[in-house]
């Protein structure tokens, strides 16, 4: 019973001593301890196992028990001491609380006394400073009144003096006084309700009006609109009057400038009237020489009369430009039929030179916003790859070399006067465009005549196919026209010039390139009378000569050069033309035309080599392969094919050395044409014996090696063939080898033969299988069972099996097709 009570007491004690995690964490922070007995998750069993890990350690159990008892005794003493020390804590706490409350009450009393004293002090200060504030307000008002009275005195005296000086035309004193009066009057704007102030303001306005009218009258008297200019230099009165006009209404200044410039240029309108001989374009230099003399004369006589900030010299030049542009436009409309290209270019050149002279002399600050909107400089480019545009000479050289593929930064116009006069020539630039159309037509005709006279280019086996020199001449001329036209206008005339460029790019492609490609007698794989005659006579098909092959390669290289340079020409045109017209510059059609010439040239080269190999393939299909008794070296037809390849390919490669990618295209197209044709002729070799099949396999392997070496055949420098080309050759010729291996395999047992066919040929079908059976010389009765077995073992097609089977029933078999072709050949030969 005692033990049970002790256990219950322990459980109750543990329940009471279960502390929350926050309390336990606080205790650990205040009293850190490494003793396992102080841990919240203390486990007695683990602690005992730690003390006695082995049976031998039980020998020290008495010593451990004594230590624990000693520790318990010490803990009891500590607990007893703490409990005794807390006996009087409650009483001490109550006493301390009472003392604190008393201290707080005393503090509140002191704070109240301080607050009462502060309120009394504030009231005392307000009473002391009330009189001081009144004195400050009185001083401020008095100062304002004195200042206003002084301004009023100055204003009244200034108005009287202003009126007196105006009557005496003392403009030098008026300029200084008027500005001061206007500044003083600004202080009285809030007092305009006072009649006297309003009256003074009206007197000032009246004086300004009178000054303006008086100054205009003085200038009219000095520089009358009718008659000649007053002799002698300008007076000091007018110079001071200009200073006064700077202060008056801006309209007075504009009226003075307008009248003076009009009077100064009145002689120009008389000298260069429309009916005068010097008014025509051929004497346009005299106009610009006259204004230069007038500007020098103005600087000498009137340079000090007008303020520098009026920019009178520049204003005279600008007004002269406007008048000249209007007059030239009028006379050119009247005498449009007399305008010739040389005369127009002469006038434009002299005009642009004069505009350049103005840009060097003046800043262009007097040009109005609406004068030349196109002269605004474009926003700075954020493209880091744009470079400064080179000099015209370097740019032309780059065009000749075809090195214009880098984008150029649009050049900001550095001449604010560009187009201020020359814009009048833009409506008449059609004369220039028509002239360039005529010149380009003559240039193309000359190219055609030169080509016929000089003949095709000489064979070139060292540096690659020569580009026709005429194409470089054409693009150099294009460059010259483009630069010249962009200096005249960047608007619609540039679009018209682009249309002319497009026209003659197409003509060059048709007349010079396509028109001079050699003509073939028969197309690849076609059947014509001439080919049948040559086959009947036992001769080879006509081939291109060495000169013709070189010509084709030269035309291909020229078309490639034209294609690249046309693209660069399009980019340069877009840089020269206005931003709003860029979308109308498009030479894609012309680039497609040159691409077509390239494709046609490659196709001609492929057809020529392909046709040269046809007799050898025909000879292969006509051999009696069932009578071959032993396997020897490669057959004669293989030697013939290799001979033709070695004759043509090195010439083509050497002449296309500068355009390797198109030589690679030639190789790929030839492989795609020759290999299927070889396999077609391979199927015609029937029947074939085992030895004949082995000989054909050897020949096929020889052709495969030659085709793999085709890009570098006959070359001293051996290069690895392109991967795309090698893949085509390996795939096609491997299929031919697999066909021969199936032919060589025994056809019994049937299942093994059919499975072998399916395994070797990935694109297996019944048509190919039937051709292989024909090559083996099997009878139709034997083929039917094998075909049926093949259909059973072939995997089902992914979709539409019924449709495909019905189509195969409707389509003629290869035997029917070949018999029809043979009948047609026999019929044509018989008639011939």
mmCIF file of C-alpha atoms in Angstrom, residues 336-666:
data_model
loop_
_atom_site.group_PDB
_atom_site.id
_atom_site.type_symbol
_atom_site.label_atom_id
_atom_site.label_comp_id
_atom_site.label_asym_id
_atom_site.label_seq_id
_atom_site.Cartn_x
_atom_site.Cartn_y
_atom_site.Cartn_z
ATOM 1 C CA UNK A 336 9.596 73.223 -118.719
ATOM 2 C CA UNK A 337 10.225 71.998 -122.274
ATOM 3 C CA UNK A 338 13.579 73.802 -122.379
ATOM 4 C CA UNK A 339 14.959 71.984 -119.327
ATOM 5 C CA UNK A 340 17.687 69.517 -120.230
ATOM 6 C CA UNK A 341 19.513 67.107 -117.983
ATOM 7 C CA UNK A 342 22.885 68.869 -118.118
ATOM 8 C CA UNK A 343 21.271 72.261 -117.528
ATOM 9 C CA UNK A 344 19.219 70.901 -114.614
ATOM 10 C CA UNK A 345 22.239 69.235 -112.978
ATOM 11 C CA UNK A 346 24.291 72.411 -113.497
ATOM 12 C CA UNK A 347 21.650 74.519 -111.756
ATOM 13 C CA UNK A 348 21.270 72.009 -108.921
ATOM 14 C CA UNK A 349 25.028 71.811 -108.421
ATOM 15 C CA UNK A 350 25.396 75.587 -108.215
ATOM 16 C CA UNK A 351 22.420 75.814 -105.892
ATOM 17 C CA UNK A 352 23.687 73.154 -103.493
ATOM 18 C CA UNK A 353 27.077 74.873 -103.476
ATOM 19 C CA UNK A 354 25.364 78.108 -102.481
ATOM 20 C CA UNK A 355 23.419 76.312 -99.744
ATOM 21 C CA UNK A 356 26.715 74.949 -98.468
ATOM 22 C CA UNK A 357 28.128 78.482 -98.450
ATOM 23 C CA UNK A 358 25.162 79.632 -96.338
ATOM 24 C CA UNK A 359 25.680 76.752 -93.897
ATOM 25 C CA UNK A 360 29.312 77.791 -93.372
ATOM 26 C CA UNK A 361 28.392 81.462 -92.922
ATOM 27 C CA UNK A 362 25.217 81.246 -90.795
ATOM 28 C CA UNK A 363 23.793 79.035 -88.055
ATOM 29 C CA UNK A 364 20.247 78.755 -89.445
ATOM 30 C CA UNK A 365 18.623 80.022 -86.228
ATOM 31 C CA UNK A 366 16.206 82.278 -88.150
ATOM 32 C CA UNK A 367 14.659 79.415 -90.139
ATOM 33 C CA UNK A 368 11.018 78.957 -89.176
ATOM 34 C CA UNK A 369 9.716 75.585 -87.970
ATOM 35 C CA UNK A 370 7.658 74.974 -91.064
ATOM 36 C CA UNK A 371 10.344 75.861 -93.602
ATOM 37 C CA UNK A 372 12.046 72.517 -93.969
ATOM 38 C CA UNK A 373 10.638 69.787 -91.784
ATOM 39 C CA UNK A 374 12.773 67.166 -93.415
ATOM 40 C CA UNK A 375 15.920 68.864 -92.135
ATOM 41 C CA UNK A 376 15.274 67.689 -88.583
ATOM 42 C CA UNK A 377 18.024 65.352 -87.548
ATOM 43 C CA UNK A 378 16.930 61.787 -86.815
ATOM 44 C CA UNK A 379 16.929 60.520 -83.214
ATOM 45 C CA UNK A 380 20.186 58.975 -82.074
ATOM 46 C CA UNK A 381 20.410 55.268 -82.836
ATOM 47 C CA UNK A 382 20.640 52.753 -79.995
ATOM 48 C CA UNK A 383 22.111 50.073 -82.190
ATOM 49 C CA UNK A 384 25.753 49.554 -81.097
ATOM 50 C CA UNK A 385 26.637 47.887 -84.383
ATOM 51 C CA UNK A 386 25.954 50.916 -86.569
ATOM 52 C CA UNK A 387 29.102 52.667 -87.745
ATOM 53 C CA UNK A 388 29.715 56.071 -89.242
ATOM 54 C CA UNK A 389 29.085 56.242 -92.968
ATOM 55 C CA UNK A 390 32.368 56.285 -94.922
ATOM 56 C CA UNK A 391 33.454 58.900 -97.381
ATOM 57 C CA UNK A 392 31.823 58.717 -100.845
ATOM 58 C CA UNK A 393 35.066 57.514 -102.455
ATOM 59 C CA UNK A 394 35.512 54.704 -99.935
ATOM 60 C CA UNK A 395 31.822 53.845 -100.170
ATOM 61 C CA UNK A 396 32.018 53.536 -103.965
ATOM 62 C CA UNK A 397 35.060 51.302 -103.635
ATOM 63 C CA UNK A 398 33.191 49.134 -101.167
ATOM 64 C CA UNK A 399 30.279 48.859 -103.599
ATOM 65 C CA UNK A 400 32.660 47.673 -106.317
ATOM 66 C CA UNK A 401 33.986 44.984 -104.003
ATOM 67 C CA UNK A 402 30.524 44.001 -102.827
ATOM 68 C CA UNK A 403 31.489 44.824 -99.236
ATOM 69 C CA UNK A 404 28.433 46.759 -98.173
ATOM 70 C CA UNK A 405 26.789 44.131 -96.012
ATOM 71 C CA UNK A 406 27.387 46.049 -92.793
ATOM 72 C CA UNK A 407 24.523 48.333 -91.749
ATOM 73 C CA UNK A 408 25.425 52.019 -91.777
ATOM 74 C CA UNK A 409 24.230 54.704 -89.412
ATOM 75 C CA UNK A 410 21.857 57.190 -91.089
ATOM 76 C CA UNK A 411 23.820 60.395 -91.491
ATOM 77 C CA UNK A 412 22.205 63.423 -89.912
ATOM 78 C CA UNK A 413 22.078 66.446 -92.227
ATOM 79 C CA UNK A 414 24.702 68.952 -91.121
ATOM 80 C CA UNK A 415 23.406 71.703 -93.440
ATOM 81 C CA UNK A 416 20.257 73.439 -92.125
ATOM 82 C CA UNK A 417 19.926 75.272 -95.455
ATOM 83 C CA UNK A 418 19.872 72.063 -97.517
ATOM 84 C CA UNK A 419 16.881 72.214 -99.853
ATOM 85 C CA UNK A 420 15.901 75.785 -99.035
ATOM 86 C CA UNK A 421 16.344 76.672 -102.731
ATOM 87 C CA UNK A 422 17.068 73.337 -104.416
ATOM 88 C CA UNK A 423 13.680 71.965 -103.377
ATOM 89 C CA UNK A 424 12.170 73.802 -106.349
ATOM 90 C CA UNK A 425 14.011 71.433 -108.712
ATOM 91 C CA UNK A 426 12.333 68.310 -107.296
ATOM 92 C CA UNK A 427 9.185 68.471 -109.505
ATOM 93 C CA UNK A 428 11.474 68.511 -112.563
ATOM 94 C CA UNK A 429 13.713 65.624 -111.559
ATOM 95 C CA UNK A 430 11.685 63.394 -113.867
ATOM 96 C CA UNK A 431 14.006 64.736 -116.577
ATOM 97 C CA UNK A 432 16.946 63.288 -114.658
ATOM 98 C CA UNK A 433 15.106 59.992 -114.051
ATOM 99 C CA UNK A 434 14.212 59.666 -117.745
ATOM 100 C CA UNK A 435 17.811 60.394 -118.657
ATOM 101 C CA UNK A 436 19.048 57.648 -116.328
ATOM 102 C CA UNK A 437 16.467 55.276 -117.808
ATOM 103 C CA UNK A 438 17.818 55.999 -121.272
ATOM 104 C CA UNK A 439 21.451 55.733 -120.156
ATOM 105 C CA UNK A 440 20.860 52.409 -118.414
ATOM 106 C CA UNK A 441 19.071 51.054 -121.486
ATOM 107 C CA UNK A 442 22.054 52.015 -123.625
ATOM 108 C CA UNK A 443 24.389 50.505 -121.018
ATOM 109 C CA UNK A 444 22.551 47.159 -121.125
ATOM 110 C CA UNK A 445 22.617 47.184 -124.932
ATOM 111 C CA UNK A 446 26.356 47.862 -124.821
ATOM 112 C CA UNK A 447 26.833 44.972 -122.404
ATOM 113 C CA UNK A 448 24.970 42.669 -124.807
ATOM 114 C CA UNK A 449 27.020 43.869 -127.783
ATOM 115 C CA UNK A 450 30.299 43.525 -125.868
ATOM 116 C CA UNK A 451 29.406 40.000 -124.797
ATOM 117 C CA UNK A 452 28.632 38.977 -128.364
ATOM 118 C CA UNK A 453 31.808 40.615 -129.649
ATOM 119 C CA UNK A 454 34.138 39.229 -126.981
ATOM 120 C CA UNK A 455 32.490 35.831 -126.722
ATOM 121 C CA UNK A 456 32.258 33.656 -123.592
ATOM 122 C CA UNK A 457 34.935 34.050 -120.882
ATOM 123 C CA UNK A 458 38.094 31.996 -121.187
ATOM 124 C CA UNK A 459 38.404 28.832 -119.081
ATOM 125 C CA UNK A 460 39.740 29.649 -115.630
ATOM 126 C CA UNK A 461 41.007 26.769 -113.545
ATOM 127 C CA UNK A 462 43.217 28.661 -111.116
ATOM 128 C CA UNK A 463 41.165 31.347 -109.424
ATOM 129 C CA UNK A 464 37.605 30.135 -109.969
ATOM 130 C CA UNK A 465 34.899 31.255 -112.367
ATOM 131 C CA UNK A 466 35.294 34.852 -113.503
ATOM 132 C CA UNK A 467 32.474 37.266 -112.707
ATOM 133 C CA UNK A 468 31.373 39.138 -115.814
ATOM 134 C CA UNK A 469 32.886 42.657 -115.642
ATOM 135 C CA UNK A 470 29.639 44.165 -116.873
ATOM 136 C CA UNK A 471 27.878 43.477 -113.553
ATOM 137 C CA UNK A 472 30.481 45.483 -111.615
ATOM 138 C CA UNK A 473 30.092 48.328 -114.131
ATOM 139 C CA UNK A 474 26.317 48.194 -113.694
ATOM 140 C CA UNK A 475 26.411 48.453 -109.891
ATOM 141 C CA UNK A 476 29.064 51.172 -109.950
ATOM 142 C CA UNK A 477 26.757 53.181 -112.198
ATOM 143 C CA UNK A 478 23.858 52.412 -109.854
ATOM 144 C CA UNK A 479 25.929 53.710 -106.953
ATOM 145 C CA UNK A 480 26.725 56.923 -108.788
ATOM 146 C CA UNK A 481 23.057 57.504 -109.669
ATOM 147 C CA UNK A 482 21.887 56.736 -106.135
ATOM 148 C CA UNK A 483 24.332 59.170 -104.494
ATOM 149 C CA UNK A 484 23.580 61.874 -107.059
ATOM 150 C CA UNK A 485 19.798 61.501 -106.731
ATOM 151 C CA UNK A 486 19.940 61.451 -102.905
ATOM 152 C CA UNK A 487 21.716 64.809 -103.037
ATOM 153 C CA UNK A 488 18.893 66.158 -105.186
ATOM 154 C CA UNK A 489 15.970 64.631 -103.298
ATOM 155 C CA UNK A 490 15.180 61.884 -100.819
ATOM 156 C CA UNK A 491 11.505 61.731 -101.699
ATOM 157 C CA UNK A 492 9.516 60.420 -104.660
ATOM 158 C CA UNK A 493 12.403 60.780 -107.178
ATOM 159 C CA UNK A 494 14.307 58.139 -105.179
ATOM 160 C CA UNK A 495 11.323 55.802 -105.523
ATOM 161 C CA UNK A 496 11.236 56.450 -109.274
ATOM 162 C CA UNK A 497 14.970 55.772 -109.511
ATOM 163 C CA UNK A 498 14.479 52.519 -107.578
ATOM 164 C CA UNK A 499 11.870 51.444 -110.137
ATOM 165 C CA UNK A 500 14.401 52.103 -112.909
ATOM 166 C CA UNK A 501 16.996 50.055 -110.997
ATOM 167 C CA UNK A 502 14.529 47.164 -110.719
ATOM 168 C CA UNK A 503 13.747 47.302 -114.432
ATOM 169 C CA UNK A 504 17.371 47.037 -115.545
ATOM 170 C CA UNK A 505 18.319 44.477 -112.912
ATOM 171 C CA UNK A 506 15.680 42.218 -114.467
ATOM 172 C CA UNK A 507 16.877 43.061 -117.979
ATOM 173 C CA UNK A 508 20.460 42.272 -116.995
ATOM 174 C CA UNK A 509 19.350 38.943 -115.584
ATOM 175 C CA UNK A 510 17.371 38.112 -118.728
ATOM 176 C CA UNK A 511 19.541 39.495 -121.509
ATOM 177 C CA UNK A 512 23.065 39.028 -120.134
ATOM 178 C CA UNK A 513 22.716 36.018 -117.831
ATOM 179 C CA UNK A 514 19.752 33.837 -118.791
ATOM 180 C CA UNK A 515 19.945 34.839 -122.436
ATOM 181 C CA UNK A 516 23.530 33.569 -122.751
ATOM 182 C CA UNK A 517 23.089 30.224 -121.003
ATOM 183 C CA UNK A 518 23.795 27.353 -123.461
ATOM 184 C CA UNK A 519 20.735 25.542 -124.752
ATOM 185 C CA UNK A 520 20.300 21.795 -124.251
ATOM 186 C CA UNK A 521 19.022 19.453 -126.967
ATOM 187 C CA UNK A 522 17.037 17.313 -124.536
ATOM 188 C CA UNK A 523 15.886 17.553 -120.982
ATOM 189 C CA UNK A 524 17.052 15.121 -118.336
ATOM 190 C CA UNK A 525 15.271 11.818 -118.610
ATOM 191 C CA UNK A 526 13.244 12.911 -121.645
ATOM 192 C CA UNK A 527 12.826 11.085 -124.945
ATOM 193 C CA UNK A 528 13.410 13.114 -128.118
ATOM 194 C CA UNK A 529 14.059 12.292 -131.754
ATOM 195 C CA UNK A 530 17.671 13.499 -131.598
ATOM 196 C CA UNK A 531 18.443 11.295 -128.579
ATOM 197 C CA UNK A 532 16.895 8.273 -130.309
ATOM 198 C CA UNK A 533 18.942 8.935 -133.450
ATOM 199 C CA UNK A 534 22.177 9.175 -131.453
ATOM 200 C CA UNK A 535 21.307 6.004 -129.572
ATOM 201 C CA UNK A 536 20.568 4.240 -132.886
ATOM 202 C CA UNK A 537 23.856 5.370 -134.363
ATOM 203 C CA UNK A 538 25.760 4.191 -131.272
ATOM 204 C CA UNK A 539 27.183 7.640 -130.482
ATOM 205 C CA UNK A 540 27.147 9.529 -127.203
ATOM 206 C CA UNK A 541 24.764 12.315 -126.296
ATOM 207 C CA UNK A 542 26.051 15.794 -127.127
ATOM 208 C CA UNK A 543 27.845 17.435 -124.207
ATOM 209 C CA UNK A 544 28.707 21.003 -123.377
ATOM 210 C CA UNK A 545 32.142 22.094 -124.488
ATOM 211 C CA UNK A 546 34.776 23.340 -122.058
ATOM 212 C CA UNK A 547 33.960 26.935 -123.027
ATOM 213 C CA UNK A 548 30.242 26.354 -122.439
ATOM 214 C CA UNK A 549 30.870 24.849 -119.002
ATOM 215 C CA UNK A 550 33.049 27.825 -118.088
ATOM 216 C CA UNK A 551 30.362 30.176 -119.378
ATOM 217 C CA UNK A 552 27.698 28.519 -117.209
ATOM 218 C CA UNK A 553 29.944 28.750 -114.143
ATOM 219 C CA UNK A 554 30.751 32.378 -114.927
ATOM 220 C CA UNK A 555 27.055 33.232 -115.255
ATOM 221 C CA UNK A 556 26.367 31.414 -111.981
ATOM 222 C CA UNK A 557 29.118 33.363 -110.184
ATOM 223 C CA UNK A 558 27.866 36.616 -111.705
ATOM 224 C CA UNK A 559 24.293 35.885 -110.603
ATOM 225 C CA UNK A 560 25.549 35.123 -107.101
ATOM 226 C CA UNK A 561 27.462 38.441 -107.047
ATOM 227 C CA UNK A 562 24.390 40.293 -108.339
ATOM 228 C CA UNK A 563 22.181 38.625 -105.723
ATOM 229 C CA UNK A 564 24.419 39.714 -102.830
ATOM 230 C CA UNK A 565 25.002 43.204 -104.227
ATOM 231 C CA UNK A 566 21.286 43.740 -104.928
ATOM 232 C CA UNK A 567 20.536 43.036 -101.299
ATOM 233 C CA UNK A 568 23.149 45.598 -100.258
ATOM 234 C CA UNK A 569 21.757 48.063 -102.820
ATOM 235 C CA UNK A 570 18.325 47.723 -101.214
ATOM 236 C CA UNK A 571 19.767 48.518 -97.791
ATOM 237 C CA UNK A 572 21.594 51.587 -99.122
ATOM 238 C CA UNK A 573 18.452 52.849 -100.870
ATOM 239 C CA UNK A 574 16.497 52.541 -97.614
ATOM 240 C CA UNK A 575 19.169 54.603 -95.864
ATOM 241 C CA UNK A 576 19.010 57.356 -98.499
ATOM 242 C CA UNK A 577 15.228 57.658 -98.831
ATOM 243 C CA UNK A 578 12.833 59.407 -96.429
ATOM 244 C CA UNK A 579 11.679 57.325 -93.479
ATOM 245 C CA UNK A 580 8.058 57.432 -94.656
ATOM 246 C CA UNK A 581 9.029 55.860 -98.013
ATOM 247 C CA UNK A 582 11.225 53.004 -96.739
ATOM 248 C CA UNK A 583 8.420 50.450 -97.088
ATOM 249 C CA UNK A 584 8.230 51.149 -100.839
ATOM 250 C CA UNK A 585 11.839 50.053 -101.378
ATOM 251 C CA UNK A 586 11.678 46.326 -102.126
ATOM 252 C CA UNK A 587 14.068 44.454 -104.454
ATOM 253 C CA UNK A 588 12.938 40.966 -103.424
ATOM 254 C CA UNK A 589 11.613 40.199 -106.922
ATOM 255 C CA UNK A 590 14.953 41.038 -108.516
ATOM 256 C CA UNK A 591 16.827 38.921 -105.956
ATOM 257 C CA UNK A 592 14.459 36.049 -106.767
ATOM 258 C CA UNK A 593 15.280 36.529 -110.466
ATOM 259 C CA UNK A 594 19.008 36.108 -109.797
ATOM 260 C CA UNK A 595 18.244 33.078 -107.606
ATOM 261 C CA UNK A 596 16.366 31.582 -110.565
ATOM 262 C CA UNK A 597 19.399 32.154 -112.804
ATOM 263 C CA UNK A 598 21.581 30.366 -110.235
ATOM 264 C CA UNK A 599 19.172 27.417 -110.059
ATOM 265 C CA UNK A 600 18.973 27.210 -113.856
ATOM 266 C CA UNK A 601 22.772 27.225 -114.158
ATOM 267 C CA UNK A 602 23.157 24.439 -111.604
ATOM 268 C CA UNK A 603 20.411 22.454 -113.321
ATOM 269 C CA UNK A 604 22.178 22.801 -116.690
ATOM 270 C CA UNK A 605 25.432 21.485 -115.204
ATOM 271 C CA UNK A 606 23.591 18.558 -113.611
ATOM 272 C CA UNK A 607 21.690 17.760 -116.809
ATOM 273 C CA UNK A 608 24.886 17.834 -118.859
ATOM 274 C CA UNK A 609 26.748 15.390 -116.622
ATOM 275 C CA UNK A 610 23.620 13.294 -116.164
ATOM 276 C CA UNK A 611 23.055 13.040 -119.906
ATOM 277 C CA UNK A 612 26.712 12.120 -120.446
ATOM 278 C CA UNK A 613 26.266 9.148 -118.109
ATOM 279 C CA UNK A 614 23.031 7.942 -119.755
ATOM 280 C CA UNK A 615 24.690 5.858 -122.528
ATOM 281 C CA UNK A 616 26.775 4.014 -119.944
ATOM 282 C CA UNK A 617 23.694 3.194 -117.867
ATOM 283 C CA UNK A 618 21.855 2.093 -121.002
ATOM 284 C CA UNK A 619 24.784 -0.173 -121.833
ATOM 285 C CA UNK A 620 24.593 -1.630 -118.311
ATOM 286 C CA UNK A 621 20.913 -2.475 -118.705
ATOM 287 C CA UNK A 622 21.510 -4.154 -122.129
ATOM 288 C CA UNK A 623 24.297 -6.490 -120.948
ATOM 289 C CA UNK A 624 23.576 -10.240 -120.705
ATOM 290 C CA UNK A 625 24.141 -10.578 -116.977
ATOM 291 C CA UNK A 626 22.968 -14.220 -116.915
ATOM 292 C CA UNK A 627 25.969 -15.118 -119.113
ATOM 293 C CA UNK A 628 28.634 -13.589 -116.881
ATOM 294 C CA UNK A 629 30.935 -16.452 -115.871
ATOM 295 C CA UNK A 630 33.403 -14.780 -113.472
ATOM 296 C CA UNK A 631 33.826 -11.599 -111.459
ATOM 297 C CA UNK A 632 36.592 -9.336 -112.724
ATOM 298 C CA UNK A 633 37.481 -5.661 -112.523
ATOM 299 C CA UNK A 634 34.833 -2.957 -112.809
ATOM 300 C CA UNK A 635 32.733 -3.091 -115.943
ATOM 301 C CA UNK A 636 33.310 -0.783 -118.945
ATOM 302 C CA UNK A 637 30.155 1.224 -118.241
ATOM 303 C CA UNK A 638 31.525 2.114 -114.774
ATOM 304 C CA UNK A 639 34.753 3.268 -116.362
ATOM 305 C CA UNK A 640 32.727 5.406 -118.775
ATOM 306 C CA UNK A 641 30.728 7.022 -115.953
ATOM 307 C CA UNK A 642 33.916 7.727 -113.979
ATOM 308 C CA UNK A 643 35.537 9.207 -117.093
ATOM 309 C CA UNK A 644 32.678 11.655 -117.614
ATOM 310 C CA UNK A 645 32.728 12.637 -113.939
ATOM 311 C CA UNK A 646 36.484 13.260 -114.039
ATOM 312 C CA UNK A 647 36.066 15.352 -117.173
ATOM 313 C CA UNK A 648 33.265 17.640 -115.889
ATOM 314 C CA UNK A 649 33.528 17.911 -112.100
ATOM 315 C CA UNK A 650 37.082 19.360 -111.823
ATOM 316 C CA UNK A 651 36.212 22.052 -114.379
ATOM 317 C CA UNK A 652 33.027 22.945 -112.535
ATOM 318 C CA UNK A 653 34.749 22.885 -109.139
ATOM 319 C CA UNK A 654 37.616 25.113 -110.253
ATOM 320 C CA UNK A 655 35.285 27.610 -111.905
ATOM 321 C CA UNK A 656 33.031 27.712 -108.820
ATOM 322 C CA UNK A 657 35.890 28.042 -106.338
ATOM 323 C CA UNK A 658 34.582 31.436 -105.216
ATOM 324 C CA UNK A 659 31.075 30.063 -104.569
ATOM 325 C CA UNK A 660 31.637 26.737 -102.803
ATOM 326 C CA UNK A 661 28.073 26.485 -101.553
ATOM 327 C CA UNK A 662 26.731 26.345 -105.116
ATOM 328 C CA UNK A 663 29.261 23.685 -106.056
ATOM 329 C CA UNK A 664 27.939 21.680 -103.103
ATOM 330 C CA UNK A 665 24.400 22.202 -104.430
ATOM 331 C CA UNK A 666 25.544 20.908 -107.813
#
